[in-house]
Coordinates of C-alpha atoms in Angstrom, one line a residue:
M1 CA 192.6 99.4 21.9
Y2 CA 195.3 100.8 19.5
F3 CA 198.7 102.0 20.5
L4 CA 198.5 99.9 23.9
G5 CA 201.3 97.3 24.5
I6 CA 203.5 98.0 21.5
N7 CA 206.4 95.5 20.5
W8 CA 209.3 97.6 19.3
N9 CA 211.8 95.7 17.4
P10 CA 213.5 97.3 14.4
E11 CA 217.0 96.4 13.4
G12 CA 218.1 100.1 13.5
T13 CA 220.0 99.5 10.3
L14 CA 218.4 100.6 7.1
F15 CA 221.0 98.9 4.8
K16 CA 224.8 98.0 4.4
L17 CA 227.3 99.0 2.0
G18 CA 230.0 96.8 2.6
F19 CA 231.2 97.1 6.0
V20 CA 229.5 100.4 6.5
Q21 CA 226.1 100.3 8.2
I22 CA 223.6 103.0 7.3
K23 CA 221.6 103.4 10.3
Y24 CA 218.2 105.1 10.9
Y25 CA 219.9 107.1 13.7
N26 CA 222.5 108.4 11.3
L27 CA 220.2 109.3 8.7
L28 CA 218.0 111.1 11.1
W29 CA 221.2 113.1 12.3
I30 CA 221.9 114.1 8.5
A31 CA 218.2 115.0 8.1
A32 CA 218.4 117.3 11.0
F33 CA 221.4 119.3 9.4
V34 CA 219.8 119.3 6.2
V35 CA 216.5 120.7 7.3
G36 CA 218.3 123.0 9.5
W37 CA 220.3 124.4 6.5
F38 CA 217.2 125.1 4.6
I39 CA 215.4 127.0 7.7
M40 CA 218.6 129.1 8.0
K41 CA 218.7 129.8 4.3
K42 CA 215.1 131.3 4.6
I43 CA 216.3 133.2 7.7
F44 CA 219.5 134.5 6.1
Q45 CA 217.4 135.6 2.9
N46 CA 215.0 137.4 5.1
E47 CA 218.0 139.1 7.1
K48 CA 219.7 139.7 3.7
K49 CA 223.0 137.7 4.7
S50 CA 225.0 136.0 2.0
M51 CA 225.0 132.3 1.4
E52 CA 228.7 132.4 1.7
K53 CA 228.2 132.9 5.5
L54 CA 225.7 130.4 5.7
D55 CA 227.9 127.8 4.1
S56 CA 230.7 128.7 6.6
L57 CA 228.2 128.5 9.4
F58 CA 227.1 125.0 8.3
I59 CA 230.7 123.6 8.6
Y60 CA 231.2 125.2 12.1
T61 CA 227.9 123.9 13.6
V62 CA 228.2 120.3 12.1
V63 CA 231.7 119.9 13.4
S64 CA 231.0 121.5 16.9
I65 CA 227.7 119.9 17.4
M66 CA 229.0 116.3 16.7
L67 CA 232.2 116.7 18.6
G68 CA 230.4 118.3 21.5
A69 CA 227.8 115.8 21.6
R70 CA 230.3 112.9 21.5
L71 CA 232.4 114.3 24.2
G72 CA 229.5 115.3 26.3
H73 CA 228.4 111.6 26.4
V74 CA 231.9 110.4 27.1
F75 CA 232.6 112.6 30.0
F76 CA 229.1 113.1 31.5
Y77 CA 227.7 109.7 31.2
D78 CA 230.2 107.1 30.3
W79 CA 233.8 108.1 31.4
D80 CA 234.2 104.9 33.5
Y81 CA 234.1 102.9 30.2
Y82 CA 235.8 105.4 27.8
K83 CA 238.9 105.9 30.0
D84 CA 240.0 102.5 29.2
H85 CA 238.8 102.6 25.4
L86 CA 240.2 105.9 24.5
V87 CA 240.3 104.9 20.7
E88 CA 236.6 104.5 20.7
I89 CA 235.8 108.1 21.6
L90 CA 236.2 109.7 18.2
L91 CA 236.2 106.4 16.0
P92 CA 232.8 104.8 15.1
I93 CA 233.9 101.4 16.5
R94 CA 233.5 99.3 19.7
E95 CA 235.3 96.6 21.2
S96 CA 233.8 93.1 20.5
A97 CA 235.7 89.9 21.3
N98 CA 234.0 87.9 18.3
S99 CA 234.0 90.5 15.7
S100 CA 236.5 91.8 12.9
L101 CA 236.7 95.3 11.6
F102 CA 237.1 95.4 7.8
G103 CA 237.9 91.7 8.1
I104 CA 241.4 92.7 9.1
I105 CA 241.4 94.1 12.8
N106 CA 240.1 91.5 15.1
G107 CA 238.3 92.5 18.4
Y108 CA 236.4 95.6 17.1
E109 CA 233.1 96.2 15.2
F110 CA 231.8 99.0 13.2
T111 CA 229.0 100.7 15.2
G112 CA 228.5 104.2 13.6
F113 CA 228.5 107.0 16.1
T114 CA 226.3 106.2 19.1
G115 CA 226.4 107.9 22.5
L116 CA 225.7 111.7 21.9
A117 CA 224.6 114.0 24.7
S118 CA 222.6 117.1 24.0
H119 CA 224.2 119.3 26.9
G120 CA 227.6 118.6 25.2
A121 CA 226.2 119.7 21.7
T122 CA 224.7 122.7 23.3
I123 CA 228.0 123.8 24.8
A124 CA 230.0 122.9 21.8
A125 CA 227.5 124.7 19.4
I126 CA 227.8 127.9 21.4
I127 CA 231.8 127.7 21.2
G128 CA 231.3 127.1 17.5
V129 CA 229.1 130.0 16.8
W130 CA 231.5 132.3 18.9
L131 CA 234.4 131.0 16.5
F132 CA 232.2 131.7 13.5
C133 CA 231.4 135.2 14.6
R134 CA 235.2 136.1 15.1
K135 CA 235.4 135.6 11.3
W136 CA 232.6 137.9 10.2
D137 CA 232.7 141.5 11.6
D138 CA 228.8 142.0 10.6
I139 CA 227.4 139.2 12.8
R140 CA 227.0 139.3 16.3
M141 CA 227.1 136.4 18.5
L142 CA 223.7 136.8 20.2
W143 CA 222.1 137.6 16.7
M144 CA 223.3 134.3 15.4
L145 CA 222.4 132.3 18.5
D146 CA 218.9 133.8 18.2
R147 CA 218.3 132.3 14.9
L148 CA 220.3 129.1 15.0
V149 CA 218.4 127.9 18.0
I150 CA 215.2 127.5 15.7
P151 CA 216.6 124.7 13.5
S152 CA 218.3 123.3 16.6
A153 CA 214.9 122.6 18.1
I154 CA 213.7 120.6 15.2
G155 CA 217.2 118.9 15.0
A156 CA 216.6 117.8 18.6
C157 CA 213.3 116.2 17.6
F158 CA 215.0 114.2 14.8
V159 CA 217.7 113.0 17.1
R160 CA 215.2 111.7 19.7
L161 CA 213.4 109.8 17.0
G162 CA 216.8 108.3 15.9
N163 CA 217.0 107.2 19.7
F164 CA 213.7 105.5 19.4
F165 CA 214.7 103.5 16.3
N166 CA 217.9 102.5 18.2
S167 CA 215.7 101.3 21.2
E168 CA 217.9 103.5 23.6
I169 CA 217.3 106.0 26.2
N170 CA 214.2 104.1 26.9
G171 CA 211.7 105.1 29.6
K172 CA 211.0 103.3 33.0
V173 CA 208.7 100.2 33.2
V174 CA 205.0 100.7 32.8
H175 CA 201.9 98.6 32.7
K176 CA 201.1 97.6 29.1
S177 CA 197.7 99.0 29.4
Y178 CA 199.3 102.7 29.4
F179 CA 198.9 104.5 26.2
L180 CA 202.0 104.0 24.1
A181 CA 203.4 101.5 26.5
T182 CA 206.3 100.0 24.2
R183 CA 208.1 96.6 24.8
F184 CA 211.7 97.4 23.6
I185 CA 212.8 94.0 22.8
R186 CA 216.3 95.2 22.0
D187 CA 216.8 97.1 25.3
S188 CA 220.3 96.7 26.3
D189 CA 219.4 96.2 29.8
D190 CA 216.3 93.9 29.6
M191 CA 217.6 91.6 26.7
P192 CA 221.1 92.5 25.7
A193 CA 222.4 90.9 22.3
Y194 CA 224.5 88.3 23.8
K195 CA 221.7 87.1 26.1
A196 CA 219.2 86.9 23.1
M197 CA 221.8 84.9 21.0
A198 CA 222.6 82.7 23.9
I199 CA 218.7 81.9 24.5
T200 CA 217.9 81.4 20.8
K201 CA 221.0 79.9 19.5
E202 CA 220.9 82.2 16.6
A203 CA 224.2 83.4 15.0
T204 CA 223.4 86.9 14.8
E205 CA 221.7 89.4 17.0
N206 CA 219.0 90.4 14.4
A207 CA 218.0 86.8 14.0
A208 CA 217.9 86.2 17.8
Y209 CA 215.8 89.4 18.5
K210 CA 213.3 88.2 15.5
A211 CA 213.0 84.7 17.2
I212 CA 212.3 86.2 20.4
E213 CA 209.4 88.2 18.9
H214 CA 207.8 85.7 16.5
N215 CA 208.9 82.1 17.4
P216 CA 206.2 80.7 19.7
E217 CA 209.1 78.7 21.3
F218 CA 210.2 81.9 23.1
A219 CA 206.9 83.4 23.9
G220 CA 207.7 83.0 27.5
I221 CA 210.9 84.9 27.1
L222 CA 209.2 87.7 25.4
Q223 CA 206.7 87.9 28.3
T224 CA 209.7 88.6 30.6
I225 CA 210.7 91.8 28.8
P226 CA 208.7 94.7 30.4
Y227 CA 206.8 97.7 28.7
R228 CA 208.4 100.9 29.2
H229 CA 207.6 104.6 28.6
P230 CA 208.8 105.5 25.1
A231 CA 210.6 108.5 26.7
Q232 CA 212.2 109.4 23.2
L233 CA 208.8 110.0 21.6
Y234 CA 207.7 112.3 24.4
E235 CA 210.8 114.3 24.1
A236 CA 210.6 114.4 20.3
I237 CA 207.1 115.5 20.3
C238 CA 207.7 118.3 22.8
Y239 CA 210.7 119.5 20.9
F240 CA 208.7 119.7 17.7
F241 CA 206.3 122.1 19.6
V242 CA 209.2 124.1 20.8
F243 CA 210.4 124.4 17.3
L244 CA 207.1 125.6 16.1
F245 CA 206.7 128.1 19.0
L246 CA 210.2 129.5 18.3
Q247 CA 209.3 129.8 14.5
M248 CA 206.2 131.8 15.5
I249 CA 208.3 134.1 17.9
Y250 CA 210.8 134.9 15.1
W251 CA 208.4 135.3 12.2
K252 CA 205.3 136.9 14.0
T253 CA 206.8 139.1 16.8
D254 CA 209.5 141.6 17.2
K255 CA 211.2 139.6 20.0
K256 CA 214.1 138.9 17.6
E257 CA 215.1 142.8 17.8
K258 CA 216.1 141.9 21.6
Q259 CA 219.2 140.0 21.1
G260 CA 219.4 137.0 23.2
Y261 CA 215.9 136.6 23.9
I262 CA 215.0 133.9 21.5
F263 CA 218.2 132.0 22.5
G264 CA 217.2 132.4 26.1
L265 CA 213.8 131.1 25.3
F266 CA 215.2 128.0 23.5
M267 CA 217.2 127.2 26.6
V268 CA 214.4 127.3 28.9
L269 CA 211.9 125.6 26.8
L270 CA 214.1 122.8 25.7
F271 CA 215.8 122.0 28.9
T272 CA 212.6 122.3 30.9
V273 CA 211.3 119.6 28.7
R274 CA 214.4 117.6 29.1
F275 CA 214.1 118.1 32.8
F276 CA 210.4 116.7 33.1
V277 CA 210.9 113.9 30.6
E278 CA 213.8 112.7 32.7
F279 CA 211.3 111.4 35.4
F280 CA 210.1 109.0 32.9
K281 CA 213.5 107.7 31.7
K282 CA 215.5 104.9 33.1
S283 CA 218.7 105.9 34.6
Q284 CA 221.5 106.7 31.7
G285 CA 224.3 106.7 34.3
G286 CA 226.8 109.4 34.8
F287 CA 227.4 111.3 38.3
E288 CA 223.7 111.0 39.6
S289 CA 224.7 108.3 42.0
S290 CA 226.9 110.5 43.8
L291 CA 224.7 113.6 43.8
G292 CA 221.3 111.8 44.4
L293 CA 218.0 113.2 44.1
L294 CA 218.0 114.1 40.4
S295 CA 219.2 112.3 37.2
T296 CA 222.4 113.4 35.5
G297 CA 220.3 114.9 32.7
Q298 CA 218.4 116.9 35.2
W299 CA 221.4 118.2 36.9
L300 CA 222.8 119.2 33.8
S301 CA 219.6 121.0 32.7
L302 CA 219.2 123.2 35.7
P303 CA 222.2 125.6 34.7
M304 CA 221.0 125.5 31.3
I305 CA 217.4 126.8 32.3
A306 CA 219.2 129.3 34.5
I307 CA 221.2 130.7 31.6
G308 CA 218.2 130.8 29.5
F309 CA 216.2 133.0 32.0
Y310 CA 219.2 135.2 32.2
F311 CA 219.2 136.0 28.6
M312 CA 215.6 136.5 28.2
Y313 CA 215.5 139.2 31.0
R314 CA 219.1 140.4 31.3
P315 CA 219.1 144.2 31.6
S316 CA 221.4 145.2 28.7
P317 CA 223.1 143.4 25.6
I318 CA 226.3 141.6 26.0
F319 CA 228.7 139.7 23.5
Y320 CA 228.6 142.6 21.1
R321 CA 231.7 142.9 19.0
D322 CA 233.3 146.1 18.7

């Protein structure tokens, strides 16, 4: 049967320009912002807002989302590592004993920005919108949030597809007969790069992973890598439908007249999806070991869902500017 027992082994890098690696993940992030800009352009035209404001909004959202997503990952999921590698928090590099950055700085490699958290991006985006609305007297914060969450939903879909190309945020082990069961050959836990290179004696990680997948000599090694839920795809598909639903609510109903409603609906839908998909993911670390019961992503999603319900059903408008 098709779609059962898939081997997944993309390099993750589309092409290289000198020392700069152009990754699928980075391109999908760019696509998220570009598509988001066009969606917001249509909304601004419908609401008769100037393109000058849209260009300003684009800068605020790009900076706040990228910064928040990065810091969210650092502090929510991997502070034990980054507290000893502070330079790597905001630079697209990673410590690597056998690598050289630009052929000059030994001990580091260029990785691009990896490790981004949606909860941090959400918090930072709200702060960014608040700063943006302080600049324009005719735009209220909740009015803007109600519209901005629509492209945010499709953006979240693109980001999860990027995670899938990177073979990261993989799901729990599942039998290969399960629909869409995926063997992530590059899973950092099942087959880290250093282990693949040691087994195959290949000089690069890409060559090592290709050897494990295609060389009959390593067929036994390949069989030791388990199949997993493609949790990133579950999440991406759900976010796409969240996007379609929010689009319908904005364009086909009068709910956009109740400030805060669409923003609240987005928070409830997006983080409810995140909460349930977490049951299919392997642990991403963070503070779940100390709290127990739920994963870090689930604990962080609960207050987001509660905030969403509040804005959907709050008795009176707030955050209006004088």
